[in-house]
Amino acid sequence: MPHHLLTLLDFTPEEAGRILDRAAAMKAVNYRSKLLDGKTCILIFEKASTRTRVSFEVAVRHLGGWPIFMTQNDSQLGRDEPIRDTARVLSRYGDCLIVRTFGHDKLEDLASFGSIPVVNALSDAYHPCQIMADLLTIREHSGRLDGLKLAYVGDGNNIVHSLINAAARFPIKVAVASPAGYEPSAAVVAKAREQGADVTVVADPAEAAAGANYLYTDVWASMGQEAEHAARVKIFAGYQINDALLAKAAPGAKVLHCLPAHRGEEITDAVIEGPASIVWDEAENRLHVQKAILEWIFTQGN
Ligand code: CP
Ligand code: NVA
């Protein structure tokens, strides 16, 4: 059975910690290897991407492998070839699928009908690779994870679901503030809590931000929700990371954003460009973490 990375709960806490250690070590030496020599990673992206696509393609090459990039527009996926048929065929050509899509069930289908590992490069429900890079960034800036509080302010989306899962694998506390009706999935929160996560969900951004070491936000309308953008701008108006909210966090608190950012919506220009922002280190760390994730994928008996 291949080992997949569909959510952060696919890692044990030990594996998750080791992947961060490997990513840090790889970053320190600008790591290259031949681990993927002769291997092909097929990227299927049904949504736009800058960071995830490029960091994965570069990571595959740094490990000596070959990436192939496909979208639904230039493949039969866009003409309704079932995902299960795609999975079975691509499994006979390639060694790993790296997939960005809408419904998380598509990733689960690819994993169950294919015979090669599947990596979640973002679904509507989760973005595990992003959050591993975020944790590496936090660990670099604080020198530890233990006991840190991260406050997420905004939509209860894929990013926050993976942050909540992260609290079940790493010793961080996650406090979420979302408007009513836009909270993270209660099932995701409950499952993470069962596995030890320290997670709170409130409506008041100031309450979540109080004493936080890190503030995190994401777009108010994710990919696929463009038609809701105008309505969401009104609903989320109080859920912005700005200087006033930053002042409620712990002294020296830092700010994360997975990017792309909408300045003036979920984050102000002053904060993202200011001294608290560590978003560029965060974006760089996507590359180092993808290499460590691929190493995990290809050394698990896959
Ligand atoms: N953060 C992130 O996943 O960015 P892209 O959409 O550019 O890949
Ligand atoms: N929540 C965002 C994340 C983008 C990296 C989206 O799904 O569009």
PDB file of C-alpha atoms and ligand atoms in Angstrom:
ATOM      1  CA  MET A   1       0.000   0.000   0.000  1.00  0.00           C
ATOM      2  CA  PRO A   2       1.470   3.390  -0.924  1.00  0.00           C
ATOM      3  CA  HIS A   3       1.792   6.030   1.811  1.00  0.00           C
ATOM      4  CA  HIS A   4      -0.212   9.099   0.900  1.00  0.00           C
ATOM      5  CA  LEU A   5      -0.190  12.610   2.308  1.00  0.00           C
ATOM      6  CA  LEU A   6      -3.820  13.731   2.143  1.00  0.00           C
ATOM      7  CA  THR A   7      -3.981  15.411   5.565  1.00  0.00           C
ATOM      8  CA  LEU A   8      -1.473  16.074   8.339  1.00  0.00           C
ATOM      9  CA  LEU A   9      -3.089  13.244  10.301  1.00  0.00           C
ATOM     10  CA  ASP A  10      -1.393  10.875   7.833  1.00  0.00           C
ATOM     11  CA  PHE A  11       1.846  11.590   9.748  1.00  0.00           C
ATOM     12  CA  THR A  12       2.547  10.284  13.211  1.00  0.00           C
ATOM     13  CA  PRO A  13       3.774  13.047  15.543  1.00  0.00           C
ATOM     14  CA  GLU A  14       7.283  11.536  15.251  1.00  0.00           C
ATOM     15  CA  GLU A  15       7.178  11.549  11.443  1.00  0.00           C
ATOM     16  CA  ALA A  16       5.878  15.106  11.392  1.00  0.00           C
ATOM     17  CA  GLY A  17       8.714  16.255  13.665  1.00  0.00           C
ATOM     18  CA  ARG A  18      11.318  14.372  11.622  1.00  0.00           C
ATOM     19  CA  ILE A  19      10.090  15.973   8.393  1.00  0.00           C
ATOM     20  CA  LEU A  20      10.623  19.429   9.914  1.00  0.00           C
ATOM     21  CA  ASP A  21      14.099  18.378  11.048  1.00  0.00           C
ATOM     22  CA  ARG A  22      14.933  17.092   7.562  1.00  0.00           C
ATOM     23  CA  ALA A  23      13.555  20.237   5.917  1.00  0.00           C
ATOM     24  CA  ALA A  24      15.725  22.401   8.203  1.00  0.00           C
ATOM     25  CA  ALA A  25      18.797  20.283   7.452  1.00  0.00           C
ATOM     26  CA  MET A  26      18.086  20.388   3.711  1.00  0.00           C
ATOM     27  CA  LYS A  27      17.646  24.161   3.838  1.00  0.00           C
ATOM     28  CA  ALA A  28      20.972  24.572   5.638  1.00  0.00           C
ATOM     29  CA  VAL A  29      22.931  22.841   2.853  1.00  0.00           C
ATOM     30  CA  ASN A  30      20.850  23.746  -0.228  1.00  0.00           C
ATOM     31  CA  TYR A  31      20.245  20.015  -0.494  1.00  0.00           C
ATOM     32  CA  ARG A  32      20.472  18.021  -3.713  1.00  0.00           C
ATOM     33  CA  SER A  33      20.242  14.253  -4.121  1.00  0.00           C
ATOM     34  CA  LYS A  34      19.592  11.463  -6.601  1.00  0.00           C
ATOM     35  CA  LEU A  35      16.821   9.873  -4.502  1.00  0.00           C
ATOM     36  CA  LEU A  36      14.299  10.330  -7.324  1.00  0.00           C
ATOM     37  CA  ASP A  37      16.690   9.392 -10.135  1.00  0.00           C
ATOM     38  CA  GLY A  38      14.569   7.864 -12.915  1.00  0.00           C
ATOM     39  CA  LYS A  39      11.318   8.720 -11.121  1.00  0.00           C
ATOM     40  CA  THR A  40       8.479  10.894 -12.362  1.00  0.00           C
ATOM     41  CA  CYS A  41       6.116  12.974 -10.228  1.00  0.00           C
ATOM     42  CA  ILE A  42       2.901  13.954 -12.018  1.00  0.00           C
ATOM     43  CA  LEU A  43       1.372  17.230 -10.860  1.00  0.00           C
ATOM     44  CA  ILE A  44      -2.362  17.549 -11.591  1.00  0.00           C
ATOM     45  CA  PHE A  45      -3.578  21.059 -10.774  1.00  0.00           C
ATOM     46  CA  GLU A  46      -7.264  21.906 -11.209  1.00  0.00           C
ATOM     47  CA  LYS A  47      -6.746  25.323  -9.543  1.00  0.00           C
ATOM     48  CA  ALA A  48      -4.206  28.102 -10.017  1.00  0.00           C
ATOM     49  CA  SER A  49      -0.907  27.992  -8.145  1.00  0.00           C
ATOM     50  CA  THR A  50       2.363  29.886  -7.944  1.00  0.00           C
ATOM     51  CA  ARG A  51       4.149  28.641  -4.815  1.00  0.00           C
ATOM     52  CA  THR A  52       2.941  25.064  -4.590  1.00  0.00           C
ATOM     53  CA  ARG A  53       3.461  24.232  -8.229  1.00  0.00           C
ATOM     54  CA  VAL A  54       6.896  25.800  -8.543  1.00  0.00           C
ATOM     55  CA  SER A  55       8.217  24.631  -5.174  1.00  0.00           C
ATOM     56  CA  PHE A  56       7.145  21.056  -5.950  1.00  0.00           C
ATOM     57  CA  GLU A  57       8.610  21.117  -9.469  1.00  0.00           C
ATOM     58  CA  VAL A  58      11.896  22.517  -8.143  1.00  0.00           C
ATOM     59  CA  ALA A  59      11.904  20.074  -5.213  1.00  0.00           C
ATOM     60  CA  VAL A  60      11.431  17.086  -7.548  1.00  0.00           C
ATOM     61  CA  ARG A  61      14.345  18.301  -9.654  1.00  0.00           C
ATOM     62  CA  HIS A  62      16.564  18.939  -6.619  1.00  0.00           C
ATOM     63  CA  LEU A  63      15.980  15.303  -5.664  1.00  0.00           C
ATOM     64  CA  GLY A  64      16.954  14.132  -9.148  1.00  0.00           C
ATOM     65  CA  GLY A  65      13.446  13.336 -10.429  1.00  0.00           C
ATOM     66  CA  TRP A  66      11.273  14.557 -13.275  1.00  0.00           C
ATOM     67  CA  PRO A  67       8.042  16.571 -12.802  1.00  0.00           C
ATOM     68  CA  ILE A  68       5.186  16.568 -15.327  1.00  0.00           C
ATOM     69  CA  PHE A  69       2.576  19.313 -14.907  1.00  0.00           C
ATOM     70  CA  MET A  70      -1.025  18.841 -16.114  1.00  0.00           C
ATOM     71  CA  THR A  71      -4.238  20.787 -15.676  1.00  0.00           C
ATOM     72  CA  GLN A  72      -7.828  19.776 -16.336  1.00  0.00           C
ATOM     73  CA  ASN A  73      -7.720  22.029 -19.425  1.00  0.00           C
ATOM     74  CA  ASP A  74      -4.996  20.102 -21.202  1.00  0.00           C
ATOM     75  CA  SER A  75      -6.005  16.610 -20.122  1.00  0.00           C
ATOM     76  CA  GLN A  76      -9.072  14.419 -20.401  1.00  0.00           C
ATOM     77  CA  LEU A  77     -10.010  15.334 -16.816  1.00  0.00           C
ATOM     78  CA  GLY A  78     -11.619  18.480 -18.224  1.00  0.00           C
ATOM     79  CA  ARG A  79     -13.681  16.311 -20.567  1.00  0.00           C
ATOM     80  CA  ASP A  80     -15.084  14.213 -17.743  1.00  0.00           C
ATOM     81  CA  GLU A  81     -12.770  11.223 -17.816  1.00  0.00           C
ATOM     82  CA  PRO A  82     -13.407   9.799 -14.348  1.00  0.00           C
ATOM     83  CA  ILE A  83     -10.741  10.466 -11.752  1.00  0.00           C
ATOM     84  CA  ARG A  84     -10.547   6.753 -10.987  1.00  0.00           C
ATOM     85  CA  ASP A  85      -9.593   5.954 -14.608  1.00  0.00           C
ATOM     86  CA  THR A  86      -7.030   8.758 -14.550  1.00  0.00           C
ATOM     87  CA  ALA A  87      -5.564   7.356 -11.329  1.00  0.00           C
ATOM     88  CA  ARG A  88      -5.256   3.840 -12.706  1.00  0.00           C
ATOM     89  CA  VAL A  89      -3.584   4.960 -15.933  1.00  0.00           C
ATOM     90  CA  LEU A  90      -1.186   7.518 -14.428  1.00  0.00           C
ATOM     91  CA  SER A  91      -0.119   4.932 -11.842  1.00  0.00           C
ATOM     92  CA  ARG A  92       1.294   2.897 -14.732  1.00  0.00           C
ATOM     93  CA  TYR A  93       3.472   5.793 -15.945  1.00  0.00           C
ATOM     94  CA  GLY A  94       4.572   7.737 -12.925  1.00  0.00           C
ATOM     95  CA  ASP A  95       5.796   7.251  -9.369  1.00  0.00           C
ATOM     96  CA  CYS A  96       3.803   9.886  -7.447  1.00  0.00           C
ATOM     97  CA  LEU A  97       0.784  12.133  -7.973  1.00  0.00           C
ATOM     98  CA  ILE A  98       0.828  15.676  -6.553  1.00  0.00           C
ATOM     99  CA  VAL A  99      -2.705  16.998  -6.834  1.00  0.00           C
ATOM    100  CA  ARG A 100      -4.517  20.323  -6.335  1.00  0.00           C
ATOM    101  CA  THR A 101      -8.263  20.015  -6.654  1.00  0.00           C
ATOM    102  CA  PHE A 102     -11.672  21.010  -5.283  1.00  0.00           C
ATOM    103  CA  GLY A 103     -13.450  18.232  -3.365  1.00  0.00           C
ATOM    104  CA  HIS A 104     -11.210  16.323  -0.993  1.00  0.00           C
ATOM    105  CA  ASP A 105     -13.020  13.124  -2.034  1.00  0.00           C
ATOM    106  CA  LYS A 106     -11.264  13.360  -5.417  1.00  0.00           C
ATOM    107  CA  LEU A 107      -7.927  12.948  -3.665  1.00  0.00           C
ATOM    108  CA  GLU A 108      -9.275   9.994  -1.725  1.00  0.00           C
ATOM    109  CA  ASP A 109     -10.464   8.416  -5.004  1.00  0.00           C
ATOM    110  CA  LEU A 110      -7.086   8.955  -6.635  1.00  0.00           C
ATOM    111  CA  ALA A 111      -5.432   7.342  -3.642  1.00  0.00           C
ATOM    112  CA  SER A 112      -7.752   4.350  -3.585  1.00  0.00           C
ATOM    113  CA  PHE A 113      -7.924   3.658  -7.340  1.00  0.00           C
ATOM    114  CA  GLY A 114      -4.292   4.410  -8.140  1.00  0.00           C
ATOM    115  CA  SER A 115      -1.319   2.387  -7.002  1.00  0.00           C
ATOM    116  CA  ILE A 116       1.208   5.199  -6.409  1.00  0.00           C
ATOM    117  CA  PRO A 117       1.431   7.768  -3.578  1.00  0.00           C
ATOM    118  CA  VAL A 118      -0.823  10.838  -3.709  1.00  0.00           C
ATOM    119  CA  VAL A 119       0.207  14.166  -2.169  1.00  0.00           C
ATOM    120  CA  ASN A 120      -2.414  16.811  -1.419  1.00  0.00           C
ATOM    121  CA  ALA A 121      -1.246  20.077  -2.979  1.00  0.00           C
ATOM    122  CA  LEU A 122      -4.493  21.739  -1.696  1.00  0.00           C
ATOM    123  CA  SER A 123      -8.091  20.655  -1.668  1.00  0.00           C
ATOM    124  CA  ASP A 124     -11.143  22.602  -0.561  1.00  0.00           C
ATOM    125  CA  ALA A 125     -10.725  20.945   2.837  1.00  0.00           C
ATOM    126  CA  TYR A 126      -6.967  20.812   3.585  1.00  0.00           C
ATOM    127  CA  HIS A 127      -3.544  22.216   2.647  1.00  0.00           C
ATOM    128  CA  PRO A 128      -1.097  20.048   4.607  1.00  0.00           C
ATOM    129  CA  CYS A 129       2.115  20.926   2.728  1.00  0.00           C
ATOM    130  CA  GLN A 130       1.537  24.642   3.380  1.00  0.00           C
ATOM    131  CA  ILE A 131       1.124  24.120   7.088  1.00  0.00           C
ATOM    132  CA  MET A 132       4.322  22.056   7.354  1.00  0.00           C
ATOM    133  CA  ALA A 133       6.173  25.040   5.853  1.00  0.00           C
ATOM    134  CA  ASP A 134       4.429  27.341   8.342  1.00  0.00           C
ATOM    135  CA  LEU A 135       5.582  25.188  11.255  1.00  0.00           C
ATOM    136  CA  LEU A 136       9.150  25.167   9.971  1.00  0.00           C
ATOM    137  CA  THR A 137       8.988  28.960   9.775  1.00  0.00           C
ATOM    138  CA  ILE A 138       7.620  29.268  13.304  1.00  0.00           C
ATOM    139  CA  ARG A 139      10.286  26.929  14.631  1.00  0.00           C
ATOM    140  CA  GLU A 140      13.011  28.964  12.913  1.00  0.00           C
ATOM    141  CA  HIS A 141      11.745  32.213  14.402  1.00  0.00           C
ATOM    142  CA  SER A 142      10.987  30.968  17.924  1.00  0.00           C
ATOM    143  CA  GLY A 143      13.583  28.202  18.166  1.00  0.00           C
ATOM    144  CA  ARG A 144      10.805  25.880  19.370  1.00  0.00           C
ATOM    145  CA  LEU A 145       7.135  25.001  18.917  1.00  0.00           C
ATOM    146  CA  ASP A 146       6.328  23.865  22.422  1.00  0.00           C
ATOM    147  CA  GLY A 147       3.833  26.080  24.200  1.00  0.00           C
ATOM    148  CA  LEU A 148       3.414  28.581  21.381  1.00  0.00           C
ATOM    149  CA  LYS A 149      -0.007  30.030  20.621  1.00  0.00           C
ATOM    150  CA  LEU A 150      -1.039  30.609  17.014  1.00  0.00           C
ATOM    151  CA  ALA A 151      -4.175  32.651  16.342  1.00  0.00           C
ATOM    152  CA  TYR A 152      -5.895  32.253  12.982  1.00  0.00           C
ATOM    153  CA  VAL A 153      -8.325  35.004  12.049  1.00  0.00           C
ATOM    154  CA  GLY A 154     -10.728  34.551   9.144  1.00  0.00           C
ATOM    155  CA  ASP A 155     -12.474  31.937   7.068  1.00  0.00           C
ATOM    156  CA  GLY A 156     -12.845  28.366   8.353  1.00  0.00           C
ATOM    157  CA  ASN A 157     -11.184  26.968   5.239  1.00  0.00           C
ATOM    158  CA  ASN A 158      -8.535  24.480   4.069  1.00  0.00           C
ATOM    159  CA  ILE A 159      -5.732  26.429   5.754  1.00  0.00           C
ATOM    160  CA  VAL A 160      -7.323  26.490   9.174  1.00  0.00           C
ATOM    161  CA  HIS A 161      -8.352  22.836   8.936  1.00  0.00           C
ATOM    162  CA  SER A 162      -4.729  21.891   8.393  1.00  0.00           C
ATOM    163  CA  LEU A 163      -3.611  24.228  11.204  1.00  0.00           C
ATOM    164  CA  ILE A 164      -6.085  22.474  13.499  1.00  0.00           C
ATOM    165  CA  ASN A 165      -4.683  19.107  12.410  1.00  0.00           C
ATOM    166  CA  ALA A 166      -1.198  20.458  13.097  1.00  0.00           C
ATOM    167  CA  ALA A 167      -2.199  21.012  16.722  1.00  0.00           C
ATOM    168  CA  ALA A 168      -2.796  17.239  16.882  1.00  0.00           C
ATOM    169  CA  ARG A 169       0.738  16.534  15.680  1.00  0.00           C
ATOM    170  CA  PHE A 170       2.841  19.380  17.147  1.00  0.00           C
ATOM    171  CA  PRO A 171       2.834  20.955  20.636  1.00  0.00           C
ATOM    172  CA  ILE A 172       1.202  24.242  19.615  1.00  0.00           C
ATOM    173  CA  LYS A 173      -2.096  25.806  20.659  1.00  0.00           C
ATOM    174  CA  VAL A 174      -4.387  27.030  17.874  1.00  0.00           C
ATOM    175  CA  ALA A 175      -7.010  29.705  18.540  1.00  0.00           C
ATOM    176  CA  VAL A 176      -9.416  30.417  15.679  1.00  0.00           C
ATOM    177  CA  ALA A 177     -11.667  33.444  15.246  1.00  0.00           C
ATOM    178  CA  SER A 178     -14.268  33.185  12.479  1.00  0.00           C
ATOM    179  CA  PRO A 179     -17.622  34.855  11.866  1.00  0.00           C
ATOM    180  CA  ALA A 180     -20.764  32.843  12.601  1.00  0.00           C
ATOM    181  CA  GLY A 181     -21.484  30.415   9.800  1.00  0.00           C
ATOM    182  CA  TYR A 182     -17.861  30.456   8.575  1.00  0.00           C
ATOM    183  CA  GLU A 183     -16.229  28.508  11.391  1.00  0.00           C
ATOM    184  CA  PRO A 184     -13.960  25.549  10.698  1.00  0.00           C
ATOM    185  CA  SER A 185     -15.679  22.182  10.349  1.00  0.00           C
ATOM    186  CA  ALA A 186     -16.851  20.900  13.741  1.00  0.00           C
ATOM    187  CA  ALA A 187     -15.872  17.382  12.645  1.00  0.00           C
ATOM    188  CA  VAL A 188     -12.287  18.474  11.911  1.00  0.00           C
ATOM    189  CA  VAL A 189     -12.072  20.211  15.310  1.00  0.00           C
ATOM    190  CA  ALA A 190     -13.541  17.195  17.133  1.00  0.00           C
ATOM    191  CA  LYS A 191     -11.214  14.689  15.461  1.00  0.00           C
ATOM    192  CA  ALA A 192      -8.133  16.815  16.151  1.00  0.00           C
ATOM    193  CA  ARG A 193      -9.169  17.252  19.795  1.00  0.00           C
ATOM    194  CA  GLU A 194      -9.600  13.479  20.119  1.00  0.00           C
ATOM    195  CA  GLN A 195      -5.982  13.228  18.999  1.00  0.00           C
ATOM    196  CA  GLY A 196      -4.768  15.748  21.566  1.00  0.00           C
ATOM    197  CA  ALA A 197      -5.091  19.107  19.798  1.00  0.00           C
ATOM    198  CA  ASP A 198      -5.472  22.228  21.941  1.00  0.00           C
ATOM    199  CA  VAL A 199      -7.907  24.184  19.721  1.00  0.00           C
ATOM    200  CA  THR A 200     -10.398  26.921  20.525  1.00  0.00           C
ATOM    201  CA  VAL A 201     -12.896  28.497  18.141  1.00  0.00           C
ATOM    202  CA  VAL A 202     -14.385  31.906  18.991  1.00  0.00           C
ATOM    203  CA  ALA A 203     -16.054  34.737  17.097  1.00  0.00           C
ATOM    204  CA  ASP A 204     -13.940  37.618  18.436  1.00  0.00           C
ATOM    205  CA  PRO A 205     -10.570  38.155  16.683  1.00  0.00           C
ATOM    206  CA  ALA A 206      -9.218  40.069  19.709  1.00  0.00           C
ATOM    207  CA  GLU A 207      -9.987  37.120  21.977  1.00  0.00           C
ATOM    208  CA  ALA A 208      -8.149  34.695  19.687  1.00  0.00           C
ATOM    209  CA  ALA A 209      -5.213  37.085  19.224  1.00  0.00           C
ATOM    210  CA  ALA A 210      -4.756  37.791  22.952  1.00  0.00           C
ATOM    211  CA  GLY A 211      -1.239  36.727  23.915  1.00  0.00           C
ATOM    212  CA  ALA A 212      -0.659  34.883  20.616  1.00  0.00           C
ATOM    213  CA  ASN A 213       2.922  34.396  19.434  1.00  0.00           C
ATOM    214  CA  TYR A 214       1.810  34.132  15.809  1.00  0.00           C
ATOM    215  CA  LEU A 215      -1.124  35.627  13.918  1.00  0.00           C
ATOM    216  CA  TYR A 216      -2.205  33.906  10.719  1.00  0.00           C
ATOM    217  CA  THR A 217      -4.795  34.774   8.117  1.00  0.00           C
ATOM    218  CA  ASP A 218      -5.873  33.739   4.636  1.00  0.00           C
ATOM    219  CA  VAL A 219      -8.108  35.096   1.905  1.00  0.00           C
ATOM    220  CA  TRP A 220     -11.773  35.672   2.686  1.00  0.00           C
ATOM    221  CA  ALA A 221     -12.863  33.938  -0.544  1.00  0.00           C
ATOM    222  CA  SER A 222     -10.865  30.874  -1.548  1.00  0.00           C
ATOM    223  CA  MET A 223     -10.427  29.519  -5.052  1.00  0.00           C
ATOM    224  CA  GLY A 224     -13.833  28.332  -6.210  1.00  0.00           C
ATOM    225  CA  GLN A 225     -15.653  30.954  -4.071  1.00  0.00           C
ATOM    226  CA  GLU A 226     -15.055  33.922  -6.357  1.00  0.00           C
ATOM    227  CA  ALA A 227     -18.807  34.520  -6.808  1.00  0.00           C
ATOM    228  CA  GLU A 228     -19.152  35.012  -3.027  1.00  0.00           C
ATOM    229  CA  HIS A 229     -16.342  37.559  -2.827  1.00  0.00           C
ATOM    230  CA  ALA A 230     -18.461  40.720  -2.524  1.00  0.00           C
ATOM    231  CA  ALA A 231     -20.699  39.208   0.150  1.00  0.00           C
ATOM    232  CA  ARG A 232     -17.725  37.843   2.059  1.00  0.00           C
ATOM    233  CA  VAL A 233     -15.962  41.223   2.097  1.00  0.00           C
ATOM    234  CA  LYS A 234     -18.867  42.519   4.203  1.00  0.00           C
ATOM    235  CA  ILE A 235     -19.105  39.453   6.451  1.00  0.00           C
ATOM    236  CA  PHE A 236     -15.364  39.309   7.168  1.00  0.00           C
ATOM    237  CA  ALA A 237     -14.798  43.056   7.550  1.00  0.00           C
ATOM    238  CA  GLY A 238     -13.819  42.749  11.236  1.00  0.00           C
ATOM    239  CA  TYR A 239     -11.497  39.793  10.581  1.00  0.00           C
ATOM    240  CA  GLN A 240      -8.426  41.642   9.389  1.00  0.00           C
ATOM    241  CA  ILE A 241      -4.862  41.422  10.657  1.00  0.00           C
ATOM    242  CA  ASN A 242      -3.947  45.066  11.207  1.00  0.00           C
ATOM    243  CA  ASP A 243      -1.819  47.022  13.676  1.00  0.00           C
ATOM    244  CA  ALA A 244      -4.655  47.152  16.221  1.00  0.00           C
ATOM    245  CA  LEU A 245      -5.028  43.362  16.245  1.00  0.00           C
ATOM    246  CA  LEU A 246      -1.259  42.853  16.290  1.00  0.00           C
ATOM    247  CA  ALA A 247      -1.118  45.041  19.407  1.00  0.00           C
ATOM    248  CA  LYS A 248      -3.301  42.473  21.225  1.00  0.00           C
ATOM    249  CA  ALA A 249      -0.862  39.642  20.496  1.00  0.00           C
ATOM    250  CA  ALA A 250       2.212  38.782  22.590  1.00  0.00           C
ATOM    251  CA  PRO A 251       5.133  41.237  22.413  1.00  0.00           C
ATOM    252  CA  GLY A 252       7.242  40.425  19.332  1.00  0.00           C
ATOM    253  CA  ALA A 253       4.443  38.388  17.727  1.00  0.00           C
ATOM    254  CA  LYS A 254       4.979  37.489  14.086  1.00  0.00           C
ATOM    255  CA  VAL A 255       2.505  37.332  11.223  1.00  0.00           C
ATOM    256  CA  LEU A 256       1.996  34.502   8.753  1.00  0.00           C
ATOM    257  CA  HIS A 257      -0.042  34.334   5.549  1.00  0.00           C
ATOM    258  CA  CYS A 258       0.025  31.423   3.118  1.00  0.00           C
ATOM    259  CA  LEU A 259      -0.262  33.860   0.182  1.00  0.00           C
ATOM    260  CA  PRO A 260      -1.592  35.056  -2.175  1.00  0.00           C
ATOM    261  CA  ALA A 261      -2.667  37.999   0.008  1.00  0.00           C
ATOM    262  CA  HIS A 262      -5.349  40.584  -0.606  1.00  0.00           C
ATOM    263  CA  ARG A 263      -3.953  43.714   1.008  1.00  0.00           C
ATOM    264  CA  GLY A 264      -6.714  45.819   2.540  1.00  0.00           C
ATOM    265  CA  GLU A 265      -8.930  42.764   3.023  1.00  0.00           C
ATOM    266  CA  GLU A 266      -7.656  40.042   5.372  1.00  0.00           C
ATOM    267  CA  ILE A 267      -4.356  41.850   6.038  1.00  0.00           C
ATOM    268  CA  THR A 268      -3.203  45.453   5.798  1.00  0.00           C
ATOM    269  CA  ASP A 269      -0.348  46.548   3.600  1.00  0.00           C
ATOM    270  CA  ALA A 270       1.365  47.988   6.710  1.00  0.00           C
ATOM    271  CA  VAL A 271       1.360  44.614   8.489  1.00  0.00           C
ATOM    272  CA  ILE A 272       2.394  42.422   5.557  1.00  0.00           C
ATOM    273  CA  GLU A 273       5.211  44.834   4.668  1.00  0.00           C
ATOM    274  CA  GLY A 274       6.091  45.552   8.313  1.00  0.00           C
ATOM    275  CA  PRO A 275       8.616  44.061  10.763  1.00  0.00           C
ATOM    276  CA  ALA A 276       6.219  41.439  12.149  1.00  0.00           C
ATOM    277  CA  SER A 277       5.696  39.813   8.765  1.00  0.00           C
ATOM    278  CA  ILE A 278       7.587  36.582   8.065  1.00  0.00           C
ATOM    279  CA  VAL A 279       5.602  35.667   4.970  1.00  0.00           C
ATOM    280  CA  TRP A 280       8.606  35.556   2.604  1.00  0.00           C
ATOM    281  CA  ASP A 281      10.494  33.083   4.798  1.00  0.00           C
ATOM    282  CA  GLU A 282       7.240  31.149   5.015  1.00  0.00           C
ATOM    283  CA  ALA A 283       6.944  31.049   1.213  1.00  0.00           C
ATOM    284  CA  GLU A 284      10.609  30.021   0.820  1.00  0.00           C
ATOM    285  CA  ASN A 285      10.107  27.188   3.272  1.00  0.00           C
ATOM    286  CA  ARG A 286       7.573  25.595   0.944  1.00  0.00           C
ATOM    287  CA  LEU A 287      10.545  24.411  -1.148  1.00  0.00           C
ATOM    288  CA  HIS A 288      12.510  22.905   1.738  1.00  0.00           C
ATOM    289  CA  VAL A 289       9.452  21.211   3.217  1.00  0.00           C
ATOM    290  CA  GLN A 290       8.361  19.771  -0.145  1.00  0.00           C
ATOM    291  CA  LYS A 291      11.775  18.122  -0.450  1.00  0.00           C
ATOM    292  CA  ALA A 292      11.418  16.577   3.010  1.00  0.00           C
ATOM    293  CA  ILE A 293       7.865  15.454   2.214  1.00  0.00           C
ATOM    294  CA  LEU A 294       8.995  13.835  -1.041  1.00  0.00           C
ATOM    295  CA  GLU A 295      11.821  12.106   0.798  1.00  0.00           C
ATOM    296  CA  TRP A 296       9.248  10.761   3.287  1.00  0.00           C
ATOM    297  CA  ILE A 297       6.993   9.627   0.435  1.00  0.00           C
ATOM    298  CA  PHE A 298       9.806   7.830  -1.387  1.00  0.00           C
ATOM    299  CA  THR A 299      11.402   6.179   1.634  1.00  0.00           C
ATOM    300  CA  GLN A 300       8.230   4.673   3.130  1.00  0.00           C
ATOM    301  CA  GLY A 301       8.299   1.546   1.018  1.00  0.00           C
ATOM    302  CA  ASN A 302       6.504   3.400  -1.759  1.00  0.00           C
TER     303      ASN A 302
HETATM  304  N1   CP B   1       0.157  29.189  -0.588  1.00  0.00           N
HETATM  305  C1   CP B   1      -0.086  28.553  -1.752  1.00  0.00           C
HETATM  306  O1   CP B   1      -0.459  27.371  -1.807  1.00  0.00           O
HETATM  307  O2   CP B   1       0.164  29.325  -2.839  1.00  0.00           O
HETATM  308  P1   CP B   1      -0.171  28.954  -4.360  1.00  0.00           P
HETATM  309  O3   CP B   1      -1.666  28.969  -4.490  1.00  0.00           O
HETATM  310  O4   CP B   1       0.517  30.028  -5.152  1.00  0.00           O
HETATM  311  O5   CP B   1       0.375  27.578  -4.637  1.00  0.00           O
HETATM  312  N1  NVA B   2      -7.706  29.185   1.098  1.00  0.00           N
HETATM  313  C1  NVA B   2      -6.963  29.514  -0.104  1.00  0.00           C
HETATM  314  C2  NVA B   2      -5.545  29.070   0.023  1.00  0.00           C
HETATM  315  C3  NVA B   2      -4.669  29.396  -1.153  1.00  0.00           C
HETATM  316  C4  NVA B   2      -3.272  28.918  -0.999  1.00  0.00           C
HETATM  317  C5  NVA B   2      -7.650  28.881  -1.295  1.00  0.00           C
HETATM  318  O1  NVA B   2      -8.061  27.720  -1.186  1.00  0.00           O
HETATM  319  O2  NVA B   2      -7.794  29.535  -2.317  1.00  0.00           O
END
